[in-house]
PDB file of C-alpha atoms in Angstrom:
ATOM      1  CA  MET A   1     -29.278 -82.787  82.430  1.00 47.00           C
ATOM      2  CA  SER A   2     -32.480 -81.010  80.966  1.00 48.00           C
ATOM      3  CA  ASN A   3     -30.803 -78.081  83.279  1.00 50.00           C
ATOM      4  CA  VAL A   4     -27.355 -78.176  81.196  1.00 48.00           C
ATOM      5  CA  LYS A   5     -29.487 -78.567  77.680  1.00 49.00           C
ATOM      6  CA  LEU A   6     -31.331 -75.025  78.647  1.00 45.00           C
ATOM      7  CA  HIS A   7     -28.685 -73.385  80.116  1.00 48.00           C
ATOM      8  CA  SER A   8     -26.555 -73.890  76.950  1.00 47.00           C
ATOM      9  CA  LYS A   9     -29.340 -73.103  74.397  1.00 45.00           C
ATOM     10  CA  PHE A  10     -29.609 -69.557  76.453  1.00 44.00           C
ATOM     11  CA  ASP A  11     -25.699 -69.426  76.290  1.00 56.00           C
ATOM     12  CA  GLN A  12     -26.184 -69.270  72.192  1.00 63.00           C
ATOM     13  CA  ARG A  13     -29.345 -67.075  72.596  1.00 82.00           C
ATOM     14  CA  SER A  14     -27.698 -64.109  74.178  1.00 87.00           C
ATOM     15  CA  GLY A  15     -26.026 -61.473  73.619  1.00 86.00           C
ATOM     16  CA  LEU A  16     -22.850 -62.910  74.654  1.00 89.00           C
ATOM     17  CA  ARG A  17     -22.230 -64.078  70.793  1.00 90.00           C
ATOM     18  CA  TRP A  18     -21.506 -61.036  69.710  1.00 93.00           C
ATOM     19  CA  LEU A  19     -18.177 -60.702  71.979  1.00 94.00           C
ATOM     20  CA  TRP A  20     -16.580 -61.310  68.104  1.00 95.00           C
ATOM     21  CA  LEU A  21     -16.847 -57.766  67.743  1.00 97.00           C
ATOM     22  CA  ALA A  22     -15.003 -57.119  70.734  1.00 97.00           C
ATOM     23  CA  ILE A  23     -12.066 -58.543  70.025  1.00 97.00           C
ATOM     24  CA  ILE A  24     -12.151 -57.350  66.141  1.00 98.00           C
ATOM     25  CA  ILE A  25     -12.281 -53.733  67.817  1.00 98.00           C
ATOM     26  CA  PHE A  26      -8.805 -54.991  70.222  1.00 98.00           C
ATOM     27  CA  MET A  27      -7.744 -56.289  67.233  1.00 98.00           C
ATOM     28  CA  ILE A  28      -7.817 -53.405  64.806  1.00 98.00           C
ATOM     29  CA  ASP A  29      -6.816 -50.909  67.830  1.00 98.00           C
ATOM     30  CA  TYR A  30      -4.068 -52.935  68.367  1.00 98.00           C
ATOM     31  CA  LEU A  31      -2.595 -52.754  64.779  1.00 98.00           C
ATOM     32  CA  SER A  32      -3.173 -49.505  64.579  1.00 98.00           C
ATOM     33  CA  LYS A  33      -0.706 -48.387  67.962  1.00 98.00           C
ATOM     34  CA  VAL A  34       1.726 -50.877  66.806  1.00 97.00           C
ATOM     35  CA  PHE A  35       1.502 -49.017  63.405  1.00 97.00           C
ATOM     36  CA  ILE A  36       2.259 -45.427  65.161  1.00 97.00           C
ATOM     37  CA  ILE A  37       4.498 -46.894  67.791  1.00 96.00           C
ATOM     38  CA  GLY A  38       6.603 -48.914  64.946  1.00 96.00           C
ATOM     39  CA  THR A  39       6.296 -45.425  62.449  1.00 95.00           C
ATOM     40  CA  MET A  40       6.270 -42.536  64.340  1.00 96.00           C
ATOM     41  CA  THR A  41       8.093 -40.936  66.985  1.00 96.00           C
ATOM     42  CA  VAL A  42       6.791 -39.705  70.806  1.00 95.00           C
ATOM     43  CA  ASN A  43       5.328 -36.157  70.235  1.00 95.00           C
ATOM     44  CA  GLY A  44       6.274 -36.478  66.728  1.00 93.00           C
ATOM     45  CA  SER A  45       3.774 -34.692  64.105  1.00 91.00           C
ATOM     46  CA  THR A  46       2.271 -35.820  60.540  1.00 90.00           C
ATOM     47  CA  PRO A  47      -0.191 -34.456  58.904  1.00 88.00           C
ATOM     48  CA  ILE A  48      -2.750 -36.238  56.508  1.00 86.00           C
ATOM     49  CA  THR A  49      -3.099 -34.358  53.369  1.00 82.00           C
ATOM     50  CA  VAL A  50      -6.513 -35.701  52.438  1.00 84.00           C
ATOM     51  CA  LEU A  51      -7.833 -34.991  54.994  1.00 86.00           C
ATOM     52  CA  PRO A  52      -6.503 -31.394  56.376  1.00 86.00           C
ATOM     53  CA  PHE A  53      -8.462 -31.034  60.174  1.00 89.00           C
ATOM     54  CA  MET A  54      -6.625 -34.215  60.952  1.00 91.00           C
ATOM     55  CA  ASN A  55      -3.262 -34.954  61.922  1.00 93.00           C
ATOM     56  CA  LEU A  56      -1.187 -38.215  63.774  1.00 94.00           C
ATOM     57  CA  TYR A  57       0.274 -36.790  66.724  1.00 95.00           C
ATOM     58  CA  TYR A  58       1.763 -39.789  68.956  1.00 97.00           C
ATOM     59  CA  VAL A  59       1.737 -39.227  72.706  1.00 94.00           C
ATOM     60  CA  HIS A  60       1.530 -41.065  75.592  1.00 92.00           C
ATOM     61  CA  ASN A  61      -1.789 -40.252  78.109  1.00 88.00           C
ATOM     62  CA  MET A  62      -1.080 -41.047  81.548  1.00 73.00           C
ATOM     63  CA  GLY A  63      -4.654 -40.472  82.423  1.00 65.00           C
ATOM     64  CA  ALA A  64      -8.349 -40.847  81.142  1.00 65.00           C
ATOM     65  CA  ALA A  65     -10.418 -39.130  78.830  1.00 62.00           C
ATOM     66  CA  PHE A  66      -8.788 -35.426  78.002  1.00 55.00           C
ATOM     67  CA  SER A  67      -6.099 -36.382  79.695  1.00 59.00           C
ATOM     68  CA  PHE A  68      -7.866 -36.459  82.642  1.00 55.00           C
ATOM     69  CA  LEU A  69      -5.613 -37.732  86.384  1.00 56.00           C
ATOM     70  CA  SER A  70      -2.626 -37.754  83.514  1.00 57.00           C
ATOM     71  CA  THR A  71      -0.910 -35.647  86.343  1.00 56.00           C
ATOM     72  CA  GLU A  72      -0.973 -37.638  88.874  1.00 57.00           C
ATOM     73  CA  GLY A  73       1.958 -39.852  90.527  1.00 63.00           C
ATOM     74  CA  GLY A  74       1.328 -43.608  88.660  1.00 63.00           C
ATOM     75  CA  TRP A  75      -1.499 -44.314  90.554  1.00 67.00           C
ATOM     76  CA  GLN A  76      -4.225 -43.549  88.098  1.00 70.00           C
ATOM     77  CA  ARG A  77      -3.187 -46.126  85.877  1.00 70.00           C
ATOM     78  CA  TRP A  78      -4.299 -48.828  88.383  1.00 81.00           C
ATOM     79  CA  LEU A  79      -7.726 -47.241  89.195  1.00 84.00           C
ATOM     80  CA  LEU A  80      -8.500 -46.317  85.336  1.00 80.00           C
ATOM     81  CA  ALA A  81      -7.112 -49.765  84.788  1.00 86.00           C
ATOM     82  CA  LEU A  82      -9.622 -51.539  87.254  1.00 92.00           C
ATOM     83  CA  ILE A  83     -12.123 -49.162  85.875  1.00 91.00           C
ATOM     84  CA  ALA A  84     -11.720 -50.895  82.895  1.00 94.00           C
ATOM     85  CA  VAL A  85     -12.074 -54.530  84.190  1.00 96.00           C
ATOM     86  CA  VAL A  86     -15.053 -53.753  86.524  1.00 97.00           C
ATOM     87  CA  ALA A  87     -16.655 -51.944  83.200  1.00 96.00           C
ATOM     88  CA  CYS A  88     -15.949 -55.495  80.791  1.00 96.00           C
ATOM     89  CA  GLY A  89     -17.458 -57.486  83.520  1.00 96.00           C
ATOM     90  CA  PHE A  90     -20.354 -55.501  84.240  1.00 96.00           C
ATOM     91  CA  LEU A  91     -21.427 -55.424  80.095  1.00 97.00           C
ATOM     92  CA  SER A  92     -20.893 -58.848  79.604  1.00 95.00           C
ATOM     93  CA  TYR A  93     -23.507 -59.391  82.369  1.00 95.00           C
ATOM     94  CA  LYS A  94     -24.974 -57.067  80.560  1.00 94.00           C
ATOM     95  CA  MET A  95     -25.079 -58.927  77.178  1.00 94.00           C
ATOM     96  CA  ARG A  96     -25.512 -62.188  79.064  1.00 94.00           C
ATOM     97  CA  GLN A  97     -28.845 -61.361  80.322  1.00 92.00           C
ATOM     98  CA  ALA A  98     -29.574 -59.441  77.102  1.00 90.00           C
ATOM     99  CA  SER A  99     -31.567 -61.716  73.719  1.00 88.00           C
ATOM    100  CA  ILE A 100     -28.817 -61.926  70.158  1.00 87.00           C
ATOM    101  CA  THR A 101     -31.365 -60.213  68.467  1.00 88.00           C
ATOM    102  CA  GLN A 102     -30.658 -56.645  70.470  1.00 90.00           C
ATOM    103  CA  THR A 103     -28.480 -55.700  68.162  1.00 90.00           C
ATOM    104  CA  ALA A 104     -27.463 -51.987  68.870  1.00 94.00           C
ATOM    105  CA  HIS A 105     -27.444 -53.009  72.799  1.00 94.00           C
ATOM    106  CA  ASN A 106     -25.345 -55.540  72.146  1.00 96.00           C
ATOM    107  CA  ILE A 107     -22.971 -53.964  69.193  1.00 96.00           C
ATOM    108  CA  GLY A 108     -23.045 -50.985  72.073  1.00 97.00           C
ATOM    109  CA  CYS A 109     -21.363 -53.419  74.326  1.00 97.00           C
ATOM    110  CA  ALA A 110     -18.995 -55.079  72.382  1.00 97.00           C
ATOM    111  CA  PHE A 111     -17.359 -51.723  71.019  1.00 98.00           C
ATOM    112  CA  ILE A 112     -17.464 -50.358  74.606  1.00 97.00           C
ATOM    113  CA  ILE A 113     -15.622 -54.012  76.079  1.00 98.00           C
ATOM    114  CA  GLY A 114     -12.975 -53.748  72.435  1.00 98.00           C
ATOM    115  CA  GLY A 115     -12.209 -50.117  73.175  1.00 97.00           C
ATOM    116  CA  ALA A 116     -11.774 -50.409  76.863  1.00 97.00           C
ATOM    117  CA  LEU A 117      -9.785 -53.612  76.995  1.00 97.00           C
ATOM    118  CA  GLY A 118      -7.876 -52.327  74.301  1.00 97.00           C
ATOM    119  CA  ASN A 119      -6.957 -48.882  76.329  1.00 96.00           C
ATOM    120  CA  LEU A 120      -6.617 -51.856  79.334  1.00 95.00           C
ATOM    121  CA  PHE A 121      -3.865 -53.091  77.349  1.00 96.00           C
ATOM    122  CA  ASP A 122      -1.813 -50.564  76.605  1.00 95.00           C
ATOM    123  CA  ARG A 123      -2.141 -49.678  80.455  1.00 91.00           C
ATOM    124  CA  ILE A 124      -0.804 -52.977  81.686  1.00 91.00           C
ATOM    125  CA  GLN A 125       1.902 -53.456  79.222  1.00 94.00           C
ATOM    126  CA  TYR A 126       3.184 -49.842  78.836  1.00 93.00           C
ATOM    127  CA  GLY A 127       2.029 -48.062  81.795  1.00 88.00           C
ATOM    128  CA  PHE A 128      -0.118 -44.957  79.727  1.00 91.00           C
ATOM    129  CA  VAL A 129      -2.676 -45.372  76.467  1.00 93.00           C
ATOM    130  CA  ILE A 130      -1.093 -44.566  72.959  1.00 96.00           C
ATOM    131  CA  ASP A 131      -2.976 -41.565  71.794  1.00 95.00           C
ATOM    132  CA  PHE A 132      -2.956 -40.604  68.376  1.00 95.00           C
ATOM    133  CA  LEU A 133      -5.814 -38.941  66.786  1.00 95.00           C
ATOM    134  CA  ASP A 134      -5.147 -34.816  66.411  1.00 93.00           C
ATOM    135  CA  PHE A 135      -8.284 -33.478  64.739  1.00 92.00           C
ATOM    136  CA  HIS A 136      -7.965 -29.274  64.352  1.00 91.00           C
ATOM    137  CA  TYR A 137      -9.310 -26.729  63.134  1.00 89.00           C
ATOM    138  CA  LYS A 138      -6.827 -23.412  62.100  1.00 83.00           C
ATOM    139  CA  ASN A 139      -4.844 -23.193  65.271  1.00 85.00           C
ATOM    140  CA  HIS A 140      -7.739 -24.721  67.530  1.00 90.00           C
ATOM    141  CA  HIS A 141      -7.058 -28.431  68.370  1.00 85.00           C
ATOM    142  CA  PHE A 142      -9.262 -31.425  70.307  1.00 86.00           C
ATOM    143  CA  ALA A 143      -8.082 -33.677  73.028  1.00 87.00           C
ATOM    144  CA  ILE A 144      -5.824 -36.817  70.985  1.00 90.00           C
ATOM    145  CA  PHE A 145      -7.368 -39.765  71.156  1.00 93.00           C
ATOM    146  CA  ASN A 146      -7.297 -43.404  69.380  1.00 96.00           C
ATOM    147  CA  LEU A 147      -9.391 -45.477  68.010  1.00 97.00           C
ATOM    148  CA  ALA A 148     -10.389 -47.989  71.013  1.00 97.00           C
ATOM    149  CA  ASP A 149     -11.252 -44.168  72.323  1.00 95.00           C
ATOM    150  CA  VAL A 150     -13.853 -43.628  69.243  1.00 96.00           C
ATOM    151  CA  ALA A 151     -14.792 -47.594  69.981  1.00 97.00           C
ATOM    152  CA  ILE A 152     -15.784 -46.580  73.374  1.00 96.00           C
ATOM    153  CA  PHE A 153     -17.535 -43.347  72.265  1.00 96.00           C
ATOM    154  CA  CYS A 154     -20.104 -45.029  69.544  1.00 97.00           C
ATOM    155  CA  GLY A 155     -20.463 -47.749  71.676  1.00 97.00           C
ATOM    156  CA  VAL A 156     -22.066 -45.922  74.412  1.00 96.00           C
ATOM    157  CA  ILE A 157     -24.494 -43.831  71.947  1.00 96.00           C
ATOM    158  CA  LEU A 158     -25.799 -47.645  71.076  1.00 96.00           C
ATOM    159  CA  TYR A 159     -25.828 -48.691  74.521  1.00 94.00           C
ATOM    160  CA  LEU A 160     -27.600 -45.254  75.387  1.00 94.00           C
ATOM    161  CA  LEU A 161     -30.092 -45.470  72.269  1.00 93.00           C
ATOM    162  CA  SER A 162     -30.835 -49.296  72.692  1.00 90.00           C
ATOM    163  CA  SER A 163     -31.445 -48.150  76.614  1.00 86.00           C
ATOM    164  CA  LEU A 164     -33.669 -45.084  75.803  1.00 86.00           C
ATOM    165  CA  LYS A 165     -35.824 -47.588  73.219  1.00 75.00           C
ATOM    166  CA  LYS A 166     -36.205 -50.237  75.956  1.00 66.00           C
ATOM    167  CA  THR A 167     -38.221 -47.577  78.225  1.00 60.00           C
ATOM    168  CA  SER A 168     -40.015 -45.761  75.201  1.00 52.00           C
TER     169      SER A 168
END
C-alpha cells in the first residue's frame, strides 16, 4: 500500500502535470486550422494589413518542415506520423522523470507535444498538414507553416535552454 502512495505522490510532482499546456496548444492549432479551412480556398492568399510582412496562405503540406519529403508517393505520411508518436512518447517520459518545478523543461516538452499532436491530427485526418502562415520581405517568402510548427520551434528552444542550464 505504501508503494501506491509513493507512486501517487511522485505523479503529482512530476512534469506530467504540465500536459494541460499541450492540450491548449493542440486546441489553438486545431481551431486556427478550422478557421483557415472555413474561410479560405487552397492556395488562396490573404494579406494581413496590420502586418505588412505576413499573409495567410492556405496550403496542404504533404511533407515535413520546409516541405521536406513532400514530393514522395505518400509513405512519408506514415513515417512522419510515427516520428510524432515516438517524440510525444519520449517527451512524456522525460516529463514524467522531471520535477513539476522544472518549468522551462516541462513547458518546452508540452509545446513540442501539443504541436506534434496538432500536425499528427492533420496527417491522420487529411493525409497532409494544413499550413497558412506566410512571412515575407518584399518578394522573398519564408516557408509557409502553422501554429503547431511555431509551438514545436519554441518548445525545442526551451527544451535546449533547460538542457544547457542543467549541464552548466
